[in-house]
mmCIF file of C-alpha atoms and ligand atoms in Angstrom:
data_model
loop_
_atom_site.group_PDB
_atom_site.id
_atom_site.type_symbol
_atom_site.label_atom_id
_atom_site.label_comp_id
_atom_site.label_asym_id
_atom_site.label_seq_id
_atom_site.Cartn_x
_atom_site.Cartn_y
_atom_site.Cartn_z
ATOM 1 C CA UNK A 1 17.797 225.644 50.427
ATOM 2 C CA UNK A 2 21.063 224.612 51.065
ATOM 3 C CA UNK A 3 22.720 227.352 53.654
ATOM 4 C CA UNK A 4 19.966 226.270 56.296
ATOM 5 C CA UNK A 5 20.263 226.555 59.799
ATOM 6 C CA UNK A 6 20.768 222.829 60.320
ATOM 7 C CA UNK A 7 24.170 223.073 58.079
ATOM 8 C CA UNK A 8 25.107 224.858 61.758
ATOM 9 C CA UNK A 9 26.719 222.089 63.941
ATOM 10 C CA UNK A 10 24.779 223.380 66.685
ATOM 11 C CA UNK A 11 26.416 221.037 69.499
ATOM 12 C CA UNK A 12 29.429 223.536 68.795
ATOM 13 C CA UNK A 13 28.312 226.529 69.477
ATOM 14 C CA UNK A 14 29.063 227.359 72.614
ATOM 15 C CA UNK A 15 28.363 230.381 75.056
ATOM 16 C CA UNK A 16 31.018 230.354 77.183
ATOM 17 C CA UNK A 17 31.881 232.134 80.334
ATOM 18 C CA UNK A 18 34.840 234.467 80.317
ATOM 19 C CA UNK A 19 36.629 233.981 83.533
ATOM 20 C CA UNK A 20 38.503 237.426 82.844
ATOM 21 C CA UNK A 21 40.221 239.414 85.622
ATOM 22 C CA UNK A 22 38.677 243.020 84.917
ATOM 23 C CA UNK A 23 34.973 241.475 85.092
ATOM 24 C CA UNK A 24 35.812 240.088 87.818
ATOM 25 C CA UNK A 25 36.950 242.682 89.841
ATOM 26 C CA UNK A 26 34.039 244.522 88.500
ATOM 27 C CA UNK A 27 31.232 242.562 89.594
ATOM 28 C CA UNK A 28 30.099 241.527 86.509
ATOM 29 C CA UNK A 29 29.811 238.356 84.516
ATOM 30 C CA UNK A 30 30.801 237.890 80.857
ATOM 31 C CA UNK A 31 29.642 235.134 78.405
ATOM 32 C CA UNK A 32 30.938 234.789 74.698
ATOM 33 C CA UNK A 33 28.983 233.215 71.638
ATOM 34 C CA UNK A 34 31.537 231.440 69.842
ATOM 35 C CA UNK A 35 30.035 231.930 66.424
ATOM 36 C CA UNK A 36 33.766 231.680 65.392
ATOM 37 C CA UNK A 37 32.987 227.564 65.236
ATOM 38 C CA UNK A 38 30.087 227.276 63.712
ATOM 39 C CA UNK A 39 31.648 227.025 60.108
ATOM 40 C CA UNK A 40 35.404 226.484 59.268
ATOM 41 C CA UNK A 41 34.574 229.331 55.654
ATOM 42 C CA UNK A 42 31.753 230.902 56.278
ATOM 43 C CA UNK A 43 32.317 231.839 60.246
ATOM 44 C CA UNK A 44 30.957 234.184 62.210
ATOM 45 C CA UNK A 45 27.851 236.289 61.293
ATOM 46 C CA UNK A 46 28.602 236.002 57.981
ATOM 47 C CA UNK A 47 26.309 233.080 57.464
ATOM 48 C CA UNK A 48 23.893 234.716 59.024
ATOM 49 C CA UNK A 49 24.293 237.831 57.003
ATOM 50 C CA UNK A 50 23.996 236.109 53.479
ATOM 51 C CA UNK A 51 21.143 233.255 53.997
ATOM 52 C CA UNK A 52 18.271 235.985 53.043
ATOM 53 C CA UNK A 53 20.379 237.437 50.519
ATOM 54 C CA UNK A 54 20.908 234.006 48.915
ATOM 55 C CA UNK A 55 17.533 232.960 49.448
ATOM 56 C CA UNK A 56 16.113 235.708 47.757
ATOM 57 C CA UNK A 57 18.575 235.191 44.905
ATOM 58 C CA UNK A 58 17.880 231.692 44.274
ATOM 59 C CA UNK A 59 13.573 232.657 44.704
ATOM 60 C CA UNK A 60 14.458 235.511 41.851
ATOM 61 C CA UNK A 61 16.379 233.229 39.380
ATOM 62 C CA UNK A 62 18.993 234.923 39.884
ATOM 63 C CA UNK A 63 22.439 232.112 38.567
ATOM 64 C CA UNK A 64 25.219 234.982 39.653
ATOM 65 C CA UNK A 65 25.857 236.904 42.555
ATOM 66 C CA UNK A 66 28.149 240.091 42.891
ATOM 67 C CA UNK A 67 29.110 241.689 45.469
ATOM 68 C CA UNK A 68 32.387 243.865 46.827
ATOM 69 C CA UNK A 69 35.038 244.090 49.247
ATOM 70 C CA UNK A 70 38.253 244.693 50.360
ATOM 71 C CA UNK A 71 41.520 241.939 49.819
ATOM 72 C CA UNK A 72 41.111 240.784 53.110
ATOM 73 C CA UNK A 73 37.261 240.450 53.757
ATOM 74 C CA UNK A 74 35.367 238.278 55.461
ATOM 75 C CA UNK A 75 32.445 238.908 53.578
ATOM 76 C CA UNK A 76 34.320 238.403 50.054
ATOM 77 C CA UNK A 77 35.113 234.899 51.384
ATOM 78 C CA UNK A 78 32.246 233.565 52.934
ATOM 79 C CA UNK A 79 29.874 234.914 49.982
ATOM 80 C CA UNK A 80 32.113 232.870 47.323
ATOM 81 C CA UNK A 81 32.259 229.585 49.572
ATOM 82 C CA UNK A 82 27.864 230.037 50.010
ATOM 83 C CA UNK A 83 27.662 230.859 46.392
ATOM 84 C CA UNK A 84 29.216 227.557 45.759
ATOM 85 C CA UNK A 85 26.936 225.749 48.406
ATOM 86 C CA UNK A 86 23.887 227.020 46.281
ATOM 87 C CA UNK A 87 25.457 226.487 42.887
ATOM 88 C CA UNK A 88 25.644 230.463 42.023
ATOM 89 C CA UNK A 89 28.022 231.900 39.479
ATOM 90 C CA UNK A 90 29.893 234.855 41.963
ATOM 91 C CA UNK A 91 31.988 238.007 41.469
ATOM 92 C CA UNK A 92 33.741 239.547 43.677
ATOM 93 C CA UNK A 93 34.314 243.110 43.273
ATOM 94 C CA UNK A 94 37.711 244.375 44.933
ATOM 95 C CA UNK A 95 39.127 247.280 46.255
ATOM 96 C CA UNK A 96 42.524 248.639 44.601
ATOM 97 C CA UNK A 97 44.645 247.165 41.525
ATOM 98 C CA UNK A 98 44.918 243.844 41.397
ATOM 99 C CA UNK A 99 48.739 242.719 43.468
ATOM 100 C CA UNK A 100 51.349 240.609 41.785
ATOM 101 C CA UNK A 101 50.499 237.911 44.907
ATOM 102 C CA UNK A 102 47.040 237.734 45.910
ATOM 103 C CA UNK A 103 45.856 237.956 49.888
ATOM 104 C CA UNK A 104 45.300 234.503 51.117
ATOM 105 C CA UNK A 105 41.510 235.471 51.626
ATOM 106 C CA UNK A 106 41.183 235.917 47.775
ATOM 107 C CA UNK A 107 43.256 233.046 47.100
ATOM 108 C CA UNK A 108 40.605 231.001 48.939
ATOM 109 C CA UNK A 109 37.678 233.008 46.908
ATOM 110 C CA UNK A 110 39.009 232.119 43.968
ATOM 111 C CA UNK A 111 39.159 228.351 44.503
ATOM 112 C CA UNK A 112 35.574 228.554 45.697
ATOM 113 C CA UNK A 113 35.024 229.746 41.988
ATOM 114 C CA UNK A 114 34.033 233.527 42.585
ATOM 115 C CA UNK A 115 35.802 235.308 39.994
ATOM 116 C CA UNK A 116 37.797 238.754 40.841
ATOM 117 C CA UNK A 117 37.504 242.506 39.413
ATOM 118 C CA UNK A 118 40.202 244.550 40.881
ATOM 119 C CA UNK A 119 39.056 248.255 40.635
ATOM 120 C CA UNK A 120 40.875 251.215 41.899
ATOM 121 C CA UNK A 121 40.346 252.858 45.132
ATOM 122 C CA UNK A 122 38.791 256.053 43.477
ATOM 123 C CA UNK A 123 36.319 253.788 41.732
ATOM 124 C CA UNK A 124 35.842 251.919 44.481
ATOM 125 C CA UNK A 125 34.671 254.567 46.980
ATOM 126 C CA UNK A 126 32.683 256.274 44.837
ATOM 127 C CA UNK A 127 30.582 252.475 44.196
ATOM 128 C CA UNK A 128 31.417 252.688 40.459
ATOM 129 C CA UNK A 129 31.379 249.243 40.370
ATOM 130 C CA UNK A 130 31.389 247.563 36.475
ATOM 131 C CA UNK A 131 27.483 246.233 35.775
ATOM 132 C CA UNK A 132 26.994 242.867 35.464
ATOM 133 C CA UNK A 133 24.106 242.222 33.927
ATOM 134 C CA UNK A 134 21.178 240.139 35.311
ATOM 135 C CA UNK A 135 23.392 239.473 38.225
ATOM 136 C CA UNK A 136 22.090 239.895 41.767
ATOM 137 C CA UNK A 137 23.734 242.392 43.974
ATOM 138 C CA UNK A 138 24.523 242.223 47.673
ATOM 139 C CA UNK A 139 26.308 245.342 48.665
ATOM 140 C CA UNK A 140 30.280 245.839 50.396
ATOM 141 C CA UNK A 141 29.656 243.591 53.852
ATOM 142 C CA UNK A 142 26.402 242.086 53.362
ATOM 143 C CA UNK A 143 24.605 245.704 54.141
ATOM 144 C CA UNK A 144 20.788 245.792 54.582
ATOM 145 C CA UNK A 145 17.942 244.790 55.703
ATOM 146 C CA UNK A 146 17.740 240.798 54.695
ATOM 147 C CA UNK A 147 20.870 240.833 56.075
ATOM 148 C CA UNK A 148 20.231 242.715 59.582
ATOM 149 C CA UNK A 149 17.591 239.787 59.599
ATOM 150 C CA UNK A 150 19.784 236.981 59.091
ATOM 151 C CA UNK A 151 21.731 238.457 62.070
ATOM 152 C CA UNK A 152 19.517 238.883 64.323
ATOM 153 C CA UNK A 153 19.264 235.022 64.196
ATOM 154 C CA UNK A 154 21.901 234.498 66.064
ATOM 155 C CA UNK A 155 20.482 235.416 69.382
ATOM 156 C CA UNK A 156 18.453 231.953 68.929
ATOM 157 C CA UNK A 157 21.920 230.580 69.452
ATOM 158 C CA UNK A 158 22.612 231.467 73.197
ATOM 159 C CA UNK A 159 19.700 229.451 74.922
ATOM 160 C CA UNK A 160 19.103 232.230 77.633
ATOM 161 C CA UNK A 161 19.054 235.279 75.628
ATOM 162 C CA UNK A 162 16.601 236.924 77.380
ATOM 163 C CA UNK A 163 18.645 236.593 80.600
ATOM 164 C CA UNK A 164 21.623 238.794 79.592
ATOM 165 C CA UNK A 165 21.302 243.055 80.710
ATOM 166 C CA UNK A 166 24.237 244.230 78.009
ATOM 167 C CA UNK A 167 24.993 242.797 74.416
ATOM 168 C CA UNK A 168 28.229 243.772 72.517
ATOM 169 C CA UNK A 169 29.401 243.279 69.450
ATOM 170 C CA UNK A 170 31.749 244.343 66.534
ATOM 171 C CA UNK A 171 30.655 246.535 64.109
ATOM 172 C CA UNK A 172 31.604 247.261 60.608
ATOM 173 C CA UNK A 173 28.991 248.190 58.401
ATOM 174 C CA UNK A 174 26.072 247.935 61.456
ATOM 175 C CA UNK A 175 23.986 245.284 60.168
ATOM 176 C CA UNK A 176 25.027 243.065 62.680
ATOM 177 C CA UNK A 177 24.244 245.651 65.174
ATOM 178 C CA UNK A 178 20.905 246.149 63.681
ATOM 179 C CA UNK A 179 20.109 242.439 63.371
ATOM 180 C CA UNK A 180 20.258 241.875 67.120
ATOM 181 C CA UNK A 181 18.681 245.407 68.282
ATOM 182 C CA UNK A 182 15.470 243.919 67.118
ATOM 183 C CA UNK A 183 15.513 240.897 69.272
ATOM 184 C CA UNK A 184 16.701 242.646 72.259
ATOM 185 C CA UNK A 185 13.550 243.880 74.802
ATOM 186 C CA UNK A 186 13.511 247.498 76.815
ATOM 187 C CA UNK A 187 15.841 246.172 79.689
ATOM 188 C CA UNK A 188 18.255 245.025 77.479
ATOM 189 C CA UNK A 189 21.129 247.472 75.582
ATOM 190 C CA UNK A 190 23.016 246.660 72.439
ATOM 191 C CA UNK A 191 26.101 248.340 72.272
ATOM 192 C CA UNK A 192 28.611 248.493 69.064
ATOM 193 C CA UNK A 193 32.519 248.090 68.991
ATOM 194 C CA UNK A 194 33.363 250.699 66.172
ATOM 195 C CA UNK A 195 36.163 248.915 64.394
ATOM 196 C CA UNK A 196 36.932 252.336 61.790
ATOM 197 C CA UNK A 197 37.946 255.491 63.082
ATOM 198 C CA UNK A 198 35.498 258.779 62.909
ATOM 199 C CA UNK A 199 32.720 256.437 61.218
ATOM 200 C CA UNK A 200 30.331 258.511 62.722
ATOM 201 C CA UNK A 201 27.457 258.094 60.170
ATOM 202 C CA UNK A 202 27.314 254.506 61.335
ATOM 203 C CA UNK A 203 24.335 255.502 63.874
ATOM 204 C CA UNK A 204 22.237 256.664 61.078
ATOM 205 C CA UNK A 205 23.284 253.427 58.855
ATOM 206 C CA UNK A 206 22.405 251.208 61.419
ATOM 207 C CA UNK A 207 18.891 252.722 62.379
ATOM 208 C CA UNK A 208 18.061 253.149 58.610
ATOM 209 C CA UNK A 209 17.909 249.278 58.715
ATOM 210 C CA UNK A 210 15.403 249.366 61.750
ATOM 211 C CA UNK A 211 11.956 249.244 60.817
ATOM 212 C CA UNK A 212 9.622 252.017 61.955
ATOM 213 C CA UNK A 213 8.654 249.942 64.901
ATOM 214 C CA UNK A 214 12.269 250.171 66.763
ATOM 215 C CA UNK A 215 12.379 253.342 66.369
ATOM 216 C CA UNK A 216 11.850 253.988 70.370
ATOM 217 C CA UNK A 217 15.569 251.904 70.280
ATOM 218 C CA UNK A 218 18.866 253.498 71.836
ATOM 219 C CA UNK A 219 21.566 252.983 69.136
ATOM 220 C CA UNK A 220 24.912 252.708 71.298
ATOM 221 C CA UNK A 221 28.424 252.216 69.760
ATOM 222 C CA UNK A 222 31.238 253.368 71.180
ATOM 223 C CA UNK A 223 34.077 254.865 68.739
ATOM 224 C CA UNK A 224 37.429 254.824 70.905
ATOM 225 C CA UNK A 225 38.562 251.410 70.408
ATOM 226 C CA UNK A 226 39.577 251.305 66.477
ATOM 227 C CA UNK A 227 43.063 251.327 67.251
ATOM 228 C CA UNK A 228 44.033 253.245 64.533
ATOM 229 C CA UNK A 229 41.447 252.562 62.078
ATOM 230 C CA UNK A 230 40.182 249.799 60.026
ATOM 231 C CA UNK A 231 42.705 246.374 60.027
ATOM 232 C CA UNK A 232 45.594 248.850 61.869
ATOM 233 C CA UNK A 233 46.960 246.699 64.404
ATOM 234 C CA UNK A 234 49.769 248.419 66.457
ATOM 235 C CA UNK A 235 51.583 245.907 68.600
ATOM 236 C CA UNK A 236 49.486 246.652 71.803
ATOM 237 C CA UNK A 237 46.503 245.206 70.038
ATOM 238 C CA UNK A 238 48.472 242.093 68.672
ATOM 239 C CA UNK A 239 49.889 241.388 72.368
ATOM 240 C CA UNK A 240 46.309 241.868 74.075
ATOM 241 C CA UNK A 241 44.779 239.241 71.475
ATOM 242 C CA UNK A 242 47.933 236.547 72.889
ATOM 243 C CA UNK A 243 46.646 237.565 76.388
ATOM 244 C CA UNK A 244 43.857 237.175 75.769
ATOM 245 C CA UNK A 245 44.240 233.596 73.958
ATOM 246 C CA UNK A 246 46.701 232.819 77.398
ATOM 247 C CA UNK A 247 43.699 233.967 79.847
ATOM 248 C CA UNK A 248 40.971 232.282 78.493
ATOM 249 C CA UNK A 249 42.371 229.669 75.359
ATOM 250 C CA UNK A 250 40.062 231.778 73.060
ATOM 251 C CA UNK A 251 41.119 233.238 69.847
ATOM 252 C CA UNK A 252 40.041 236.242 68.672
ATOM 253 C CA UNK A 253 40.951 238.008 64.966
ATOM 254 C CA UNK A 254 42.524 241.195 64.564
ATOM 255 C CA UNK A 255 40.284 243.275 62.694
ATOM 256 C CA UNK A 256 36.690 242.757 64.826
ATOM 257 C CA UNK A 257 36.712 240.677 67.642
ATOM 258 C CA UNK A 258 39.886 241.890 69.148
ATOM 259 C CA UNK A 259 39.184 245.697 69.169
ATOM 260 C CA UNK A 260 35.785 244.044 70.898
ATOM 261 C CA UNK A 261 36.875 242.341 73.712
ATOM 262 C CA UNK A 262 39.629 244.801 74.436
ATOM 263 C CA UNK A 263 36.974 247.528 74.394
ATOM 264 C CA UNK A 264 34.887 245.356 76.858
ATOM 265 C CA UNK A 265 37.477 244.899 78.989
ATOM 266 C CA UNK A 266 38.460 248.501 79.412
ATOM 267 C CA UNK A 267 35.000 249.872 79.847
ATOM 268 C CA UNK A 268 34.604 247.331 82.307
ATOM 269 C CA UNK A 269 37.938 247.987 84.705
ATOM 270 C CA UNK A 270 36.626 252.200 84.220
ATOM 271 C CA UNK A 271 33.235 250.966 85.841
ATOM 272 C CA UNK A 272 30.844 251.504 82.842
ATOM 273 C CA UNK A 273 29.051 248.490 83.350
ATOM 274 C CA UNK A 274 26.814 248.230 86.814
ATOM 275 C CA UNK A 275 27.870 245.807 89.436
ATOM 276 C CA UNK A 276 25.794 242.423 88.031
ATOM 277 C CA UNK A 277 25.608 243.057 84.907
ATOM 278 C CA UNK A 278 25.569 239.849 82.741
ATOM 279 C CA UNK A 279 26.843 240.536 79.547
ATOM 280 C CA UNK A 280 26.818 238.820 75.809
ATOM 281 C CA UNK A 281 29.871 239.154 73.915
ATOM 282 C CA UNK A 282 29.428 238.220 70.251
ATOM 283 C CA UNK A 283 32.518 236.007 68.863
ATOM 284 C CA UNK A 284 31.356 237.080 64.943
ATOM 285 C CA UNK A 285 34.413 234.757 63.864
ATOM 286 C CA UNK A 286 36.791 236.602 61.586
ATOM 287 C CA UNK A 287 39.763 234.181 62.251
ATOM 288 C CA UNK A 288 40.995 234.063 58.404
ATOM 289 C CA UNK A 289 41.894 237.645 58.736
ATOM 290 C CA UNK A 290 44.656 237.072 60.732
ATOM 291 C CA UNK A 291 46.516 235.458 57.931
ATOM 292 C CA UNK A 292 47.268 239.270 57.139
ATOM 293 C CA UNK A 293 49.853 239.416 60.100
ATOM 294 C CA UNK A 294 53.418 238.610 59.912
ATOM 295 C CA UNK A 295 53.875 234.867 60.663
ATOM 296 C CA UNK A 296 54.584 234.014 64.453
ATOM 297 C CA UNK A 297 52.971 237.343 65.540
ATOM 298 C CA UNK A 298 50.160 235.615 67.450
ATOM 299 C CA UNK A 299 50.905 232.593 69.849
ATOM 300 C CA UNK A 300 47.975 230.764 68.385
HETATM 301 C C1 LIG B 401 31.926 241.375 59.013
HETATM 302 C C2 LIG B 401 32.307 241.211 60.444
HETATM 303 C C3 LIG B 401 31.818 242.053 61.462
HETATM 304 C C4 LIG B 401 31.000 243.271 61.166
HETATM 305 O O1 LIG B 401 29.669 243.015 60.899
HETATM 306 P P1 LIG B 401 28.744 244.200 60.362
HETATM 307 O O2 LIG B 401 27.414 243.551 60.240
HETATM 308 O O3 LIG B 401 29.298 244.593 59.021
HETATM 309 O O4 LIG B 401 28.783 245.312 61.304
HETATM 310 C C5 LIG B 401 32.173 241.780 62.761
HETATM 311 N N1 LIG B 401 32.975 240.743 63.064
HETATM 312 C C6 LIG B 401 33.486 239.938 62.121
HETATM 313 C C7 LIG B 401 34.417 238.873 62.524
HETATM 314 C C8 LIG B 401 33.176 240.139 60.783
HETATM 315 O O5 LIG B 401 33.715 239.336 59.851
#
């Protein structure tokens, strides 16, 4: 297998206290997981998403992966750079007609061989994606279970999971979410940075991954921090994230882990989190994303 855990420079990931003002002042402390540097492609949870995907592939003979997304995904990236890794044949399914200049993030699928099917939008959103026969199929984001199981991995990373009273992350799709509900115990919450606006089937997504089991589990995700909706970035988002980078030397990307740690920050100065709370931030990575923005928009 070759997207194993030890392909993870461990020694860099880091969890990291945020020495941010509004925690401060609110009696509570902060760490991040810097998932964002434990691969320069696949970052972020995305590695964690695909392994079991992958894995399974690879166990069913599968020689060719599809899967969908959007021009500037994540997920469209990271799945043609680990298709490579494991010697898969990949297409990548995308959303809209195909652009005279393609988005750096497909530029970068390509030369990691996955090969591109522009659809249109109506197509798209109604999943009438073209068959490809005998080809194994890993839905828009890495959605499901094998992935929610990959994801909930990465609470191995942070050596004192158990220690932490709040965990937040971004949330797209929810498997993510899902992933690290399971590993969480009954004092611990999980809580979800909604990065689309009005997604609000996303609770029943994400606890359609749980097994019967979690089912006692509080879903949380809060739905007033998508600026916009998804990838809208009006200038008060893209000057928090160079705060941000100025306070603390971290960067963050524009469609997640911005919206994230903003969200964090303002529940935390309106006194939503209990005096000594310790909480978990989730870095999920993202940083390619940002090649989207206007050059010289961020200051890092
Ligand atoms: C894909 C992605 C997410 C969302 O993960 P889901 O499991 O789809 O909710 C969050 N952050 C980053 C940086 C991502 O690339």
């Amino acid at each position: 297998m070759i997207l194993s855990d030890n392909e993870i420079d461990e020694k860099k990931v880091l969890t990291q206290p945020l020495d941010v003002k509004a925690f401060n002042h609110a009696g509570i402390e902060a760490d991040l997981l810097r998932l964002d540097l434990i691969h320069p492609v696949i970052s972020g949870n995305k590695w964690f998403k695909l392994k079991y995907y992958l894995t399974d592939a690879v166990n069913n003979n599968a020689k060719h992966i599809t899967t969908a997304g959007g021009a500037y995904s994540n997920h469209i990236v990271a799945s043609a750079y680990a298709c490579k890794l494991y010697g898969l044949a990949c297409t990548g399914i995308i959303r809209g007609e195909k652009p005279t200049a393609l988005s750096p993030t497909l530029i970068a699928a390509e030369k990691y061989g996955m090969q591109l099917q522009f659809i249109s939008r109506e197509k798209y959103s109604l999943k009438e994606y073209p068959e490809i026969e005998g080809s194994y199929f890993i839905e828009e984001g890495g959605y499901g279970q094998p992935g929610a199981k990959g994801a909930g991995e990465i609470t191995a990373l942070t050596k004192s999971f158990a220690s932490y009273s709040h965990i937040i992350c971004a949330v797209g799709t929810g498997t993510m979410l899902a992933g690290i509900i399971m590993k969480t115990d009954q004092s611990q919450q999980t809580e979800g940075i909604s990065v689309m606006k009005n997604n609000f089937g996303l609770e029943e997504k994400v606890r359609n991954l749980l097994p019967e089991e979690y089912s006692s589990k509080k879903i949380i995700i809060h739905h007033d921090y998508h600026f916009g909706g998804y990838a809208k970035h009006p200038p008060e988002l893209v000057s928090y994230m160079n705060q941000f980078y100025i306070e603390t030397g971290i960067p963050t990307d524009v469609i997640y882990t911005s919206k994230m740690i903003y969200a964090v920050n303002d529940l935390a100065k309106r006194g939503y989190y209990p005096k000594g709370s310790r909480l978990l931030l989730i870095h999920s990575g993202g940083l390619q994303g940002n090649l989207s923005l206007p050059a010289g928009s961020l200051s890092f």
